[in-house]
Coordinates of C-alpha atoms in Angstrom, one line a residue:
M1 CA 20.1 -2.5 -42.4
K2 CA 21.4 0.8 -43.8
S3 CA 21.8 3.6 -41.3
I4 CA 20.2 7.0 -41.8
N5 CA 22.5 10.0 -41.7
V6 CA 21.4 13.4 -40.3
V7 CA 22.9 16.6 -39.0
I8 CA 21.9 17.8 -35.5
D9 CA 23.3 21.1 -34.3
R10 CA 26.2 20.8 -36.8
K11 CA 27.0 17.3 -35.7
Q12 CA 26.8 14.3 -38.0
V13 CA 25.0 11.2 -36.7
S14 CA 24.0 7.9 -38.1
V15 CA 21.0 6.1 -36.6
A16 CA 18.9 3.1 -37.3
P17 CA 15.8 3.4 -39.5
G18 CA 12.7 4.1 -37.4
S19 CA 14.6 6.3 -35.0
T20 CA 13.1 9.6 -34.0
I21 CA 14.9 12.9 -33.9
L22 CA 14.9 12.6 -30.1
D23 CA 16.6 9.2 -30.3
A24 CA 19.2 10.6 -32.7
A25 CA 19.9 13.6 -30.5
Q26 CA 20.2 11.5 -27.3
S27 CA 22.7 9.2 -29.0
I28 CA 25.2 12.0 -29.4
G29 CA 24.5 13.6 -26.0
I30 CA 22.3 16.5 -27.2
D31 CA 19.6 17.3 -24.6
I32 CA 16.2 18.1 -26.0
P33 CA 13.8 18.9 -23.1
T34 CA 10.7 16.7 -22.9
L35 CA 7.6 16.5 -20.8
C36 CA 4.9 14.2 -22.1
Y37 CA 7.5 11.8 -23.5
M38 CA 8.9 9.1 -21.3
R39 CA 10.6 5.8 -22.0
L40 CA 11.2 3.2 -19.4
H41 CA 14.1 1.3 -20.7
N42 CA 14.2 -2.5 -20.2
T43 CA 10.4 -2.6 -20.2
E44 CA 7.8 -2.1 -22.9
Y45 CA 6.7 1.3 -21.6
K46 CA 7.0 4.2 -23.9
C47 CA 4.9 7.3 -23.8
Q48 CA 5.1 9.7 -26.7
P49 CA 1.7 11.3 -27.4
A50 CA 3.6 14.5 -28.7
S51 CA 1.0 16.5 -27.0
C52 CA 3.0 19.0 -24.9
R53 CA 5.3 20.2 -27.8
I54 CA 8.1 21.0 -25.4
C55 CA 10.5 19.0 -27.6
V56 CA 9.9 20.9 -30.8
V57 CA 12.9 21.4 -33.1
E58 CA 13.5 23.2 -36.4
V59 CA 14.1 21.0 -39.5
E60 CA 15.6 22.7 -42.5
G61 CA 13.1 23.0 -45.3
R62 CA 10.0 22.5 -43.1
R63 CA 7.7 25.4 -42.3
N64 CA 6.5 24.1 -38.9
L65 CA 8.5 23.1 -35.9
C66 CA 8.5 19.3 -35.3
P67 CA 8.0 17.3 -32.1
A68 CA 11.4 15.5 -31.7
C69 CA 9.8 12.6 -29.8
A70 CA 7.5 11.6 -32.6
T71 CA 9.2 12.7 -35.8
P72 CA 11.2 9.9 -37.5
V73 CA 14.5 10.8 -39.0
M74 CA 15.0 10.9 -42.8
E75 CA 18.2 10.8 -44.8
G76 CA 19.9 14.2 -45.0
M77 CA 17.8 16.0 -42.4
V78 CA 19.4 19.1 -41.0
I79 CA 18.1 19.9 -37.5
K80 CA 18.4 22.7 -35.0
T81 CA 17.4 21.9 -31.5
S82 CA 18.0 25.3 -29.9
S83 CA 17.4 28.0 -32.5
M84 CA 15.8 31.3 -31.3
R85 CA 12.6 30.2 -33.0
V86 CA 12.7 26.9 -31.0
L87 CA 13.5 28.6 -27.7
S88 CA 10.7 31.1 -28.2
A89 CA 8.2 28.4 -28.9
R90 CA 9.2 26.4 -25.9
R91 CA 9.1 29.4 -23.6
M92 CA 5.5 30.2 -24.8
I93 CA 4.4 26.6 -24.2
V94 CA 5.8 26.6 -20.6
E95 CA 4.2 30.0 -19.9
L96 CA 0.8 28.7 -21.1
M97 CA 1.2 25.6 -18.9
I98 CA 2.1 27.7 -15.8
S99 CA -0.8 30.1 -16.5
D100 CA -3.2 27.2 -16.1
H101 CA -1.4 25.8 -13.0
P102 CA -1.9 26.5 -9.3
N103 CA 0.9 28.7 -7.9
D104 CA 1.4 26.7 -4.7
C105 CA 4.9 25.5 -5.4
L106 CA 6.0 26.4 -1.8
T107 CA 3.6 23.9 -0.3
C108 CA 3.4 21.4 -3.1
T109 CA 4.8 18.0 -2.1
K110 CA 6.3 17.6 -5.6
S111 CA 8.4 20.8 -5.3
G112 CA 12.0 20.1 -6.0
A113 CA 11.1 17.0 -8.0
C114 CA 8.7 18.7 -10.4
E115 CA 9.5 18.5 -14.1
L116 CA 7.5 21.6 -14.9
Q117 CA 9.6 23.6 -12.4
D118 CA 12.7 22.2 -14.1
L119 CA 11.4 23.2 -17.5
A120 CA 10.8 26.7 -16.4
R121 CA 14.4 27.0 -15.3
K122 CA 15.7 25.3 -18.5
T123 CA 13.8 27.6 -20.7
G124 CA 14.5 30.7 -18.7
V125 CA 10.9 31.5 -17.8
V126 CA 11.1 33.9 -14.8
D127 CA 7.9 35.9 -15.5
I128 CA 4.5 35.0 -16.8
H129 CA 3.2 37.5 -19.4
L130 CA -0.3 35.9 -19.4
S131 CA -2.7 37.4 -17.0
G132 CA -5.7 35.8 -15.2
K133 CA -6.1 33.0 -12.8
S134 CA -6.0 29.3 -13.5
Q135 CA -8.8 28.3 -15.9
S136 CA -9.3 24.8 -14.7
E137 CA -10.0 24.1 -11.0
Y138 CA -10.9 20.7 -9.6
E139 CA -11.7 19.3 -6.1
I140 CA -8.9 17.4 -4.6
R141 CA -9.7 13.7 -4.4
E142 CA -7.9 11.1 -2.3
N143 CA -8.2 7.5 -1.0
K144 CA -5.9 5.6 1.3
A145 CA -3.1 5.6 -1.2
I146 CA -3.3 8.3 -3.8
V147 CA -4.2 12.0 -3.8
R148 CA -5.4 13.5 -7.1
D149 CA -5.2 17.2 -7.6
M150 CA -6.3 17.6 -11.2
S151 CA -6.0 21.4 -11.1
K152 CA -2.3 20.6 -11.6
C153 CA -2.8 18.1 -14.5
I154 CA -0.9 19.2 -17.6
M155 CA -2.4 16.5 -19.9
C156 CA 0.9 14.8 -20.6
R157 CA -1.1 11.5 -20.3
R158 CA 1.8 9.6 -18.9
C159 CA -0.4 8.2 -16.1
E160 CA -3.1 7.2 -18.6
Q161 CA -0.6 5.2 -20.7
M162 CA 1.0 3.6 -17.7
C163 CA -2.4 2.6 -16.3
S164 CA -3.7 1.3 -19.6
D165 CA -0.7 0.0 -21.5
I166 CA 1.6 -1.3 -18.8
Q167 CA -0.9 -2.2 -16.1
S168 CA -3.9 -2.9 -18.3
V169 CA -6.1 -1.5 -15.5
H170 CA -7.7 1.4 -17.5
A171 CA -8.8 3.4 -14.5
L172 CA -7.6 6.7 -16.0
S173 CA -8.3 8.4 -19.4
G174 CA -8.5 11.8 -20.9
V175 CA -11.8 13.6 -20.5
D176 CA -13.3 17.0 -21.5
R177 CA -11.9 19.6 -23.9
G178 CA -10.0 22.9 -23.9
F179 CA -9.1 24.3 -20.5
E180 CA -11.3 21.7 -18.8
S181 CA -9.4 18.8 -20.4
V182 CA -7.9 16.5 -17.8
V183 CA -6.9 12.9 -17.1
G184 CA -9.5 11.5 -14.8
T185 CA -11.8 8.6 -14.1
A186 CA -15.0 7.6 -15.8
F187 CA -18.0 9.7 -14.6
D188 CA -15.6 11.4 -12.2
E189 CA -15.8 8.5 -9.8
S190 CA -13.4 8.1 -6.9
L191 CA -10.5 5.7 -7.6
D192 CA -12.0 3.3 -5.1
N193 CA -14.9 2.8 -7.4
T194 CA -12.8 2.1 -10.5
M195 CA -10.5 -0.8 -11.4
C196 CA -7.6 1.1 -9.7
V197 CA -5.3 -1.3 -7.8
G198 CA -3.4 1.4 -5.9
C199 CA 0.0 0.4 -7.4
G200 CA 1.0 4.1 -7.7
Q201 CA 2.7 3.8 -11.1
C202 CA 0.6 6.8 -12.2
V203 CA 2.2 8.7 -9.3
A204 CA 5.6 7.4 -10.2
V205 CA 5.4 8.9 -13.8
C206 CA 3.4 12.1 -13.1
P207 CA 5.8 15.0 -13.8
V208 CA 3.9 17.4 -11.6
G209 CA 1.9 17.3 -8.4
A210 CA -1.3 16.2 -10.0
L211 CA -0.9 12.6 -8.6
M212 CA 0.9 12.0 -5.3
E213 CA 1.0 9.4 -2.6
K214 CA -1.2 10.2 0.4
D215 CA 1.1 11.6 3.0
D216 CA 0.8 10.0 6.4
T217 CA 3.8 11.4 8.1
D218 CA 1.7 13.5 10.5
Q219 CA 0.3 10.3 12.1
V220 CA 3.8 9.0 12.6
I221 CA 5.1 12.2 14.2
K222 CA 2.2 12.1 16.7
A223 CA 2.9 8.5 17.6
L224 CA 6.6 9.3 18.0
A225 CA 5.7 12.2 20.3
D226 CA 3.4 10.0 22.4
T227 CA 5.4 8.7 25.4
D228 CA 2.7 6.1 26.1
M229 CA 3.1 4.5 22.7
T230 CA 5.7 1.9 21.7
V231 CA 6.6 2.7 18.1
V232 CA 8.0 -0.1 16.0
F233 CA 9.3 0.4 12.4
Q234 CA 9.8 -2.2 9.7
T235 CA 11.8 -1.5 6.5
A236 CA 11.1 -3.3 3.3
P237 CA 13.9 -4.9 1.2
A238 CA 13.7 -2.5 -1.8
T239 CA 13.8 0.7 0.3
R240 CA 17.5 0.2 1.4
V241 CA 18.8 0.4 -2.1
A242 CA 16.8 3.4 -3.2
I243 CA 16.3 5.9 -0.3
G244 CA 19.9 7.1 -0.6
E245 CA 18.9 8.7 -3.9
E246 CA 16.8 11.2 -1.9
F247 CA 20.0 12.3 -0.2
G248 CA 22.2 12.6 -3.3
L249 CA 23.7 9.1 -3.2
E250 CA 24.2 7.0 -6.3
P251 CA 21.3 4.7 -7.3
G252 CA 21.7 1.3 -5.8
T253 CA 23.7 2.5 -2.8
D254 CA 23.0 0.1 0.1
V255 CA 22.1 2.3 3.1
T256 CA 20.6 -0.3 5.3
G257 CA 22.6 0.8 8.4
K258 CA 22.0 4.5 7.9
L259 CA 18.2 3.9 7.4
V260 CA 18.1 2.0 10.8
T261 CA 20.1 4.8 12.5
S262 CA 17.9 7.5 11.1
L263 CA 14.7 5.8 12.3
K264 CA 16.2 5.4 15.7
D265 CA 17.1 9.1 15.7
L266 CA 13.5 9.9 14.8
G267 CA 12.5 8.3 18.1
A268 CA 11.6 4.7 17.1
D269 CA 11.6 2.3 20.1
Y270 CA 12.4 -0.6 17.8
V271 CA 13.5 -0.9 14.2
F272 CA 13.1 -4.3 12.6
D273 CA 13.6 -5.8 9.1
T274 CA 10.7 -6.8 6.9
D275 CA 13.2 -9.3 5.5
F276 CA 12.6 -11.3 8.6
A277 CA 8.9 -11.5 7.7
A278 CA 9.9 -12.3 4.1
D279 CA 11.7 -15.4 5.4
L280 CA 8.6 -16.2 7.5
T281 CA 6.5 -15.8 4.3
I282 CA 8.6 -18.3 2.5
M283 CA 8.1 -20.8 5.3
E284 CA 4.3 -20.4 5.1
E285 CA 4.0 -19.9 1.4
G286 CA 6.6 -22.5 0.6
T287 CA 4.9 -25.1 2.8
E288 CA 1.6 -24.3 1.0
L289 CA 3.4 -24.8 -2.4
I290 CA 5.0 -28.1 -1.2
D291 CA 1.6 -29.4 0.0
R292 CA 0.0 -28.6 -3.4
L293 CA 2.9 -30.1 -5.3
N294 CA 2.8 -33.3 -3.2
K295 CA -0.9 -33.6 -4.0
F296 CA -0.2 -33.0 -7.7
L297 CA 2.6 -35.6 -7.7
N298 CA 0.3 -38.1 -6.0
G299 CA -2.4 -37.6 -8.6
E300 CA -4.7 -35.7 -6.3
K301 CA -6.7 -32.7 -7.4
T302 CA -5.3 -29.4 -6.1
A303 CA -5.3 -25.7 -7.0
L304 CA -2.4 -25.0 -9.4
P305 CA -0.6 -23.0 -10.3
L306 CA 0.0 -21.4 -6.9
L307 CA 0.0 -17.6 -7.3
T308 CA 2.2 -15.5 -5.0
S309 CA 0.4 -13.1 -2.7
C310 CA 3.1 -10.6 -1.6
C311 CA 2.2 -7.7 -3.8
P312 CA -1.0 -5.9 -2.7
G313 CA -1.5 -4.2 -6.1
W314 CA -1.5 -7.7 -7.6
V315 CA -3.9 -8.9 -4.9
N316 CA -6.3 -6.1 -5.7
F317 CA -6.0 -6.9 -9.4
Y318 CA -7.0 -10.5 -9.2
E319 CA -9.7 -9.9 -6.6
S320 CA -11.5 -7.6 -9.0
N321 CA -10.6 -9.2 -12.3
Y322 CA -10.6 -13.0 -11.6
P323 CA -13.2 -13.8 -8.9
D324 CA -13.6 -17.4 -10.2
M325 CA -9.9 -18.1 -9.6
L326 CA -9.5 -17.0 -6.0
D327 CA -8.5 -20.5 -4.9
L328 CA -5.1 -20.2 -6.8
P329 CA -3.3 -17.5 -4.7
S330 CA -1.3 -18.5 -1.7
T331 CA -3.2 -17.7 1.5
A332 CA 0.0 -16.5 3.1
K333 CA -0.1 -12.8 4.0
S334 CA 2.5 -10.5 2.6
P335 CA 5.7 -9.9 4.5
Q336 CA 4.3 -6.6 5.7
G337 CA 1.1 -8.3 6.9
M338 CA 3.0 -11.1 8.6
F339 CA 5.3 -8.7 10.4
G340 CA 2.4 -6.7 11.7
A341 CA 0.8 -9.8 13.0
V342 CA 4.0 -11.0 14.7
A343 CA 4.7 -7.6 16.2
K344 CA 1.2 -7.0 17.6
N345 CA 0.8 -10.5 18.9
Y346 CA 4.1 -12.3 19.7
F347 CA 6.3 -9.2 20.3
A348 CA 3.7 -7.3 22.2
E349 CA 3.2 -10.3 24.4
K350 CA 7.0 -10.5 25.0
L351 CA 6.9 -6.8 26.0
N352 CA 3.8 -7.4 28.2
I353 CA 1.9 -4.5 26.5
D354 CA -1.5 -4.3 25.0
R355 CA -1.3 -4.4 21.2
K356 CA -3.2 -1.2 21.1
K357 CA -0.3 0.5 22.8
M358 CA 2.0 -0.6 20.0
F359 CA 2.2 1.6 16.9
V360 CA 3.6 -0.3 13.9
V361 CA 5.0 1.8 11.0
S362 CA 6.0 0.2 7.7
V363 CA 8.6 1.7 5.4
M364 CA 7.5 0.5 2.0
P365 CA 8.4 1.1 -1.7
C366 CA 4.7 0.8 -2.5
T367 CA 1.5 2.9 -2.3
A368 CA -0.8 -0.1 -2.4
K369 CA 0.7 -1.2 0.9
K370 CA -1.4 1.7 2.4
I371 CA -4.5 0.0 1.1
E372 CA -3.4 -3.4 2.2
A373 CA -2.8 -2.2 5.8
D374 CA -6.4 -1.1 5.9
R375 CA -7.9 -4.5 5.0
E376 CA -10.2 -6.0 7.6
E377 CA -8.3 -9.3 7.2
L378 CA -5.2 -7.5 8.7
K379 CA -6.9 -6.3 11.8
E380 CA -7.9 -7.8 15.2
D381 CA -11.0 -6.4 16.7
G382 CA -10.6 -3.3 14.6
N383 CA -7.0 -2.7 15.6
P384 CA -4.8 -2.9 12.5
D385 CA -1.6 -5.0 12.5
V386 CA 0.1 -2.2 10.7
D387 CA -1.0 1.3 11.8
V388 CA 0.7 3.4 9.1
V389 CA 2.5 2.8 5.9
L390 CA 5.1 5.4 4.7
T391 CA 6.6 5.2 1.2
T392 CA 10.3 5.6 0.7
R393 CA 9.7 9.2 -0.4
E394 CA 7.7 10.0 2.7
V395 CA 10.3 8.6 5.1
A396 CA 13.0 10.6 3.2
R397 CA 10.9 13.8 3.8
L398 CA 10.5 12.9 7.4
I399 CA 14.2 12.4 7.9
K400 CA 14.9 15.8 6.2
L401 CA 12.3 17.5 8.3
A402 CA 14.1 16.2 11.4
N403 CA 17.3 17.7 10.1
I404 CA 19.1 14.4 10.2
D405 CA 22.4 14.3 8.3
F406 CA 21.6 11.0 6.6
V407 CA 24.7 10.6 4.5
N408 CA 27.1 10.9 7.4
L409 CA 25.1 8.7 9.8
P410 CA 26.9 5.7 11.3
D411 CA 25.5 2.3 10.4
G412 CA 23.0 0.9 12.9
D413 CA 21.8 -2.7 13.4
Y414 CA 18.3 -4.0 13.4
D415 CA 16.9 -4.9 16.8
S416 CA 16.3 -8.6 17.7
P417 CA 14.6 -10.9 17.4
L418 CA 12.7 -9.7 14.4
G419 CA 15.7 -8.2 12.6
E420 CA 17.6 -11.3 11.4
S421 CA 17.2 -12.3 7.8
T422 CA 18.7 -14.2 4.9
G423 CA 19.7 -13.4 1.3
A424 CA 16.5 -15.1 0.1
A425 CA 14.5 -12.4 1.9
V426 CA 16.2 -9.4 0.4
I427 CA 15.6 -10.5 -3.2
F428 CA 11.9 -10.1 -2.5
G429 CA 12.6 -6.6 -3.7
V430 CA 13.2 -7.5 -7.3
T431 CA 11.1 -9.2 -10.0
G432 CA 11.6 -13.0 -9.7
G433 CA 12.9 -12.8 -6.2
V434 CA 10.0 -14.2 -4.3
L435 CA 9.9 -17.2 -6.6
E436 CA 13.6 -17.7 -6.4
A437 CA 13.5 -17.5 -2.6
A438 CA 10.7 -20.1 -2.5
L439 CA 12.5 -22.4 -4.8
R440 CA 15.6 -22.4 -2.6
T441 CA 13.6 -23.7 0.2
V442 CA 11.1 -26.0 -1.7
Y443 CA 14.0 -27.7 -3.5
E444 CA 15.9 -28.6 -0.3
V445 CA 12.8 -29.7 1.6
L446 CA 11.6 -32.0 -1.1
E447 CA 15.0 -33.2 -2.3
K448 CA 16.3 -33.5 1.3
K449 CA 19.7 -32.3 0.1
T450 CA 21.6 -29.1 -0.3
L451 CA 21.3 -27.1 -3.4
P452 CA 24.4 -27.2 -5.5
R453 CA 23.8 -23.6 -6.4
V454 CA 21.4 -21.2 -4.7
E455 CA 20.9 -18.9 -7.7
F456 CA 18.0 -19.6 -10.0
E457 CA 19.1 -17.4 -13.0
A458 CA 16.2 -18.4 -15.2
V459 CA 13.7 -16.3 -13.1
R460 CA 15.9 -13.2 -13.1
G461 CA 16.0 -10.3 -15.5
F462 CA 13.7 -7.5 -16.9
D463 CA 11.7 -9.5 -19.4
G464 CA 8.1 -8.8 -18.7
L465 CA 7.2 -12.5 -18.6
K466 CA 9.7 -15.2 -17.8
V467 CA 8.9 -18.9 -17.9
A468 CA 11.3 -21.6 -16.6
T469 CA 11.4 -25.3 -15.7
V470 CA 13.0 -26.6 -12.5
T471 CA 13.5 -30.3 -11.9
I472 CA 12.7 -31.3 -8.3
V473 CA 12.5 -34.9 -7.2
G474 CA 12.6 -36.0 -10.8
Q475 CA 9.6 -33.9 -11.7
D476 CA 9.6 -30.9 -14.0
I477 CA 8.1 -27.9 -12.1
N478 CA 7.1 -25.1 -14.5
V479 CA 7.2 -21.6 -13.1
A480 CA 6.5 -18.1 -14.4
V481 CA 7.4 -14.6 -13.3
A482 CA 5.5 -11.5 -14.5
H483 CA 6.0 -7.9 -13.6
G484 CA 3.7 -5.2 -14.8
L485 CA 0.0 -6.1 -14.6
S486 CA -0.5 -6.4 -18.4
N487 CA 1.9 -9.3 -18.3
A488 CA 0.0 -10.7 -15.3
R489 CA -3.2 -10.5 -17.3
K490 CA -1.6 -12.5 -20.1
V491 CA -0.6 -15.3 -17.7
M492 CA -4.1 -15.3 -16.0
E493 CA -5.9 -15.5 -19.3
E494 CA -3.6 -18.5 -20.2
I495 CA -4.5 -20.2 -16.9
K496 CA -8.1 -19.4 -17.4
N497 CA -8.0 -21.0 -20.8
G498 CA -6.6 -24.4 -19.7
N499 CA -3.1 -23.6 -18.5
P500 CA -1.3 -24.7 -21.7
R501 CA 2.2 -24.3 -20.2
N502 CA 1.2 -26.5 -17.3
L503 CA 2.4 -23.9 -14.8
H504 CA 2.8 -24.9 -11.1
A505 CA 3.8 -21.6 -9.6
V506 CA 3.6 -18.0 -10.7
E507 CA 5.1 -14.9 -9.2
V508 CA 3.5 -11.5 -10.0
M509 CA 4.7 -8.0 -9.1
A510 CA 2.5 -5.1 -10.1
C511 CA 5.3 -2.7 -10.7
P512 CA 7.9 -2.8 -13.5
G513 CA 11.1 -4.3 -12.1
G514 CA 9.3 -5.4 -8.9
C515 CA 9.4 -3.5 -5.7
I516 CA 12.6 -1.7 -6.7
G517 CA 10.4 0.2 -9.2
G518 CA 7.5 0.6 -6.8
G519 CA 5.1 3.5 -6.9
G520 CA 6.5 4.9 -3.6
Q521 CA 10.2 4.8 -4.5
P522 CA 12.4 7.9 -5.4
Y523 CA 11.4 9.0 -8.9
H524 CA 13.3 7.5 -11.8
Y525 CA 11.3 9.0 -14.6
G526 CA 12.1 6.3 -17.1
D527 CA 15.8 5.9 -16.4
G528 CA 16.2 2.2 -16.6
D529 CA 19.8 2.4 -15.4
I530 CA 18.4 3.4 -12.0
L531 CA 16.3 0.2 -11.8
K532 CA 19.3 -1.8 -12.9
A533 CA 21.5 -0.3 -10.2
R534 CA 18.9 -1.0 -7.5
T535 CA 18.5 -4.6 -8.8
N536 CA 22.2 -5.3 -8.9
A537 CA 22.6 -3.9 -5.4
T538 CA 19.9 -6.2 -4.1
Y539 CA 21.6 -9.3 -5.5
Q540 CA 24.9 -8.1 -4.1
I541 CA 23.3 -7.9 -0.6
D542 CA 22.0 -11.5 -1.1
E543 CA 25.5 -12.8 -2.2
A544 CA 27.1 -11.2 0.9
K545 CA 24.7 -12.8 3.3
V546 CA 26.1 -15.8 5.4
I547 CA 22.7 -17.5 5.2
R548 CA 20.8 -17.4 1.9
K549 CA 17.9 -19.7 2.5
S550 CA 14.8 -18.8 4.5
H551 CA 14.5 -22.2 6.3
E552 CA 18.0 -21.8 7.7
N553 CA 17.2 -18.5 9.5
P554 CA 17.9 -19.3 13.2
A555 CA 15.5 -16.5 14.3
I556 CA 12.7 -18.0 12.2
K557 CA 13.4 -21.4 13.7
A558 CA 13.2 -20.0 17.2
L559 CA 10.0 -18.2 16.4
Y560 CA 8.3 -21.5 15.4
E561 CA 9.7 -23.3 18.4
E562 CA 8.6 -20.6 20.8
Y563 CA 5.3 -19.5 19.3
Y564 CA 4.0 -20.7 16.0
E565 CA 4.9 -24.4 16.4
E566 CA 5.4 -25.2 12.7
P567 CA 4.5 -23.8 9.3
G568 CA 0.8 -24.1 8.6
S569 CA -0.1 -24.7 12.3
E570 CA -3.4 -23.6 13.6
I571 CA -2.0 -20.5 15.2
A572 CA 0.2 -19.7 12.2
H573 CA -2.9 -20.1 9.9
H574 CA -4.9 -17.8 12.2
Q575 CA -2.3 -15.0 12.3
L576 CA -0.2 -15.4 9.2
H577 CA -2.7 -16.3 6.5
T578 CA -5.6 -14.4 4.9
R579 CA -8.5 -14.8 2.6
Y580 CA -9.6 -13.2 -0.7
T581 CA -12.9 -11.7 -1.7
Y582 CA -14.4 -10.6 -5.0
R583 CA -14.3 -6.9 -5.0
E584 CA -16.7 -5.6 -7.6
R585 CA -15.4 -2.5 -9.4
Y586 CA -16.4 -0.6 -12.5

């Protein structure tokens, strides 16, 4: 295919047909500021409504300035990206946005990570020449996971496209006109009354403070200050390869030990690893899969494919969208849910304290985990197994608030007995990881022999939907991995229409890339290299582990011997499993 030749800021460049001016400029290192535009590399996500006009450029021979993100290149184009005309237009656009924006930057949680702030600096806007107060004011709305301050909405519509195109949830859309235009919900309903699943991907892509995770750090500070309370932290697999970014470290830096030390310095009595509970999840969920496969192989009727149940955004999605298929998901709680149950029952008993005197804090990459922790199924007599969920970003803010020099901390070790884990557990943080971890155990249990190679490469990678076949005991077991809920919907519709691929197990993660791209992780704003770095680091941690299969974890074996008896036992089923309910939404 013949390339198209253009000139950008006196530089010659050849690009493929269909490329935009922005694509061409980026290919030769020319920075054109953007706001509404965002492309998440390695996924299908691309937002380019060309509504903000920040990326306008001057094209020789054209009267009007053109949006670089949406204007295709043409042979012989001569483009200026920073002429005085362009700079003047950009400054006016930024001033207009700021004139209709609350001036609470000092107290806004997004301050320092706000793209509108960055644009003001880039365009040299130090004074607003437009008078009057903000024209659009809205009541702040919040639920357990997400806070919406639509007075700060700049109508970039990134959240809308993420919610509709990538997640296929359609909880958000543009409403009203003029100064009152905003991205909101139908009939101005609360998110709890919409199809919202709480995944937080809208928060992850919002360039300003219009959408934020609900900050629960105050509750944790109070608990840490209460000398009568035993405070227990658990840290999820994906947090350890991302939180370092909040302290200036390279994406993918493994800071497991520093995270443990920082939480101890905050005053935690115990710091445990959610990876331990991930291994426990494989024992329970893997046993459930083995039971269903055995029934299938014996010609008995059983619910297949088994759907993973680790991702709360995904659980919320199928509970509201597929009420007639609630027999398919594994009944195993998520690792967060299992850890909470183990901590408030087994560990509290070992410490000889009332479970109500134990305060469990989860450090999670996910906003939906806040909703999950509030489920009645994860409580005992009204007392939650997990008291508070903090996202990776919230924990980073708390560490900074405590003036802890994170980067120079020594590496600490997780406490025992709930801190020992395997390589299978850590890969829960990436798309395909839960299924791969389960296959490592299911294969060896059914085959009664050691895997020749523990890696299942076929379920790895950033393809939105991956399908593979694994041969176990002479039987082809068909599996699928989906990340992003639009891909999950495709799989569910297939299953609903007869399961033509004859799938036996399906893993779904609501967020692109899995938990490493969770709605509570440090902002990556479409930089796919960041997700790749986090993913690669996760697999490196797995490879470095001495034990890489969940069923070989000695701490898990000891827990069953001492307390849970065996996977799927009566007490295990009572504490480690859950149920699903149709949750009608509009």
